[in-house]
Amino acid sequence: MAPFELNRYGRSLELLPVPDTHICTESMTPITQYISGVEPIEEKDMDMTQPTLEALFDQLGLDSDEASIDAFVAAHQLPDDVKLIEADFWTPQQARYLKEELRADGEWAPIVDDLNERLHPKK
């Protein structure tokens, strides 16, 4: 049974034990982490890849050197009426990834747009 203590109003309070483990939240500041002894979250767990066409090909599991990208683009030209994400040469996972990046309209969207332009022949 936990010990009791009287507060300044004469009411008894149950004193609960302090946990032995540290609780870490993402909102902890570095100084709080230092004081609490909790290791900071390492950035290596986050994807810090710079958005480039080569990196996009890596994300898609394709060869990402310049010659391989050029060969892929030459071999996979799309007609105007076929959307990039609906092309039959993508795996379902690749198509989903491209679709998510376009919908997120984040830092990868311009790279996916660049790929889209390369795969649709200019008239």
XYZ file of C-alpha atoms in Angstrom:
123
model
C 0.000 0.000 0.000
C 1.303 3.429 -0.961
C 2.115 5.919 1.826
C -0.232 8.825 2.530
C 0.476 12.459 3.261
C -1.766 15.280 4.418
C -2.033 18.279 2.139
C -2.301 21.823 3.485
C -6.067 21.441 3.810
C -5.760 18.374 6.013
C -6.868 15.960 3.311
C -4.890 12.802 2.802
C -3.147 12.217 -0.511
C -1.818 8.911 -1.735
C 1.821 9.199 -2.777
C 2.395 7.182 -5.900
C 5.791 5.726 -6.760
C 7.847 7.447 -9.445
C 8.274 5.207 -12.512
C 11.748 3.809 -13.154
C 11.489 4.296 -16.911
C 11.588 7.579 -18.794
C 8.724 8.664 -20.945
C 9.777 10.250 -24.217
C 7.546 12.217 -26.526
C 8.375 13.734 -29.875
C 7.621 17.169 -28.443
C 10.506 17.004 -25.959
C 13.087 19.694 -26.546
C 16.768 18.737 -26.689
C 17.424 20.230 -23.225
C 14.543 18.209 -21.789
C 16.000 15.114 -23.387
C 19.389 15.928 -21.882
C 17.963 16.443 -18.397
C 15.742 13.359 -18.566
C 18.533 11.160 -19.905
C 16.382 10.078 -22.852
C 18.218 9.663 -26.144
C 16.924 11.934 -28.931
C 15.139 10.437 -31.902
C 17.721 9.788 -34.589
C 17.173 11.409 -37.957
C 18.519 8.358 -39.764
C 15.061 6.803 -39.358
C 13.593 9.541 -41.524
C 13.882 9.555 -45.310
C 16.218 12.453 -46.031
C 16.647 11.619 -49.743
C 16.862 14.703 -51.937
C 14.216 14.576 -54.663
C 15.940 13.914 -57.980
C 14.989 11.785 -60.958
C 17.733 9.328 -59.996
C 16.383 9.107 -56.437
C 12.851 8.585 -57.784
C 14.066 5.651 -59.876
C 15.755 4.269 -56.746
C 12.454 4.608 -54.856
C 10.717 2.726 -57.666
C 13.305 -0.056 -57.533
C 14.649 0.734 -61.003
C 18.207 1.260 -62.220
C 18.952 4.901 -61.565
C 22.053 5.772 -63.556
C 21.611 8.269 -66.401
C 21.909 5.667 -69.182
C 19.304 3.399 -67.535
C 16.886 6.289 -67.071
C 17.309 7.336 -70.714
C 16.767 3.729 -71.860
C 13.651 3.395 -69.667
C 12.182 6.626 -71.031
C 12.917 5.616 -74.640
C 11.342 2.169 -74.156
C 8.216 3.366 -72.325
C 6.818 6.296 -74.293
C 3.136 6.857 -73.509
C 0.312 8.077 -75.750
C -1.345 11.346 -74.696
C -4.470 9.580 -73.436
C -2.588 7.337 -70.949
C -1.827 8.869 -67.573
C 1.553 8.209 -66.012
C 0.061 6.348 -63.038
C -2.121 4.202 -65.324
C 0.725 2.930 -67.516
C 0.732 -0.865 -67.723
C 4.477 -1.207 -67.124
C 4.284 -0.148 -63.442
C 3.818 -2.677 -60.687
C 0.822 -1.893 -58.446
C 3.247 -0.681 -55.766
C 5.093 1.627 -58.174
C 1.839 3.090 -59.512
C 0.546 3.648 -55.971
C 3.798 5.365 -54.960
C 3.680 7.724 -57.957
C 0.009 8.490 -57.327
C 0.651 9.241 -53.640
C 3.550 11.548 -54.455
C 1.462 13.478 -56.983
C -1.518 13.790 -54.644
C 0.663 14.914 -51.744
C 1.915 17.727 -54.004
C 5.108 17.751 -51.959
C 8.751 17.970 -52.855
C 8.590 14.830 -55.035
C 5.696 16.071 -57.211
C 7.904 18.121 -59.591
C 10.165 15.095 -60.102
C 7.180 12.860 -60.909
C 5.926 15.593 -63.274
C 9.332 15.608 -64.967
C 9.108 11.839 -65.480
C 5.577 12.265 -66.843
C 6.800 14.829 -69.389
C 9.671 12.590 -70.462
C 7.359 9.601 -71.004
C 4.865 11.569 -73.114
C 6.396 12.385 -76.533
C 6.429 16.016 -77.570
C 4.581 17.018 -80.715
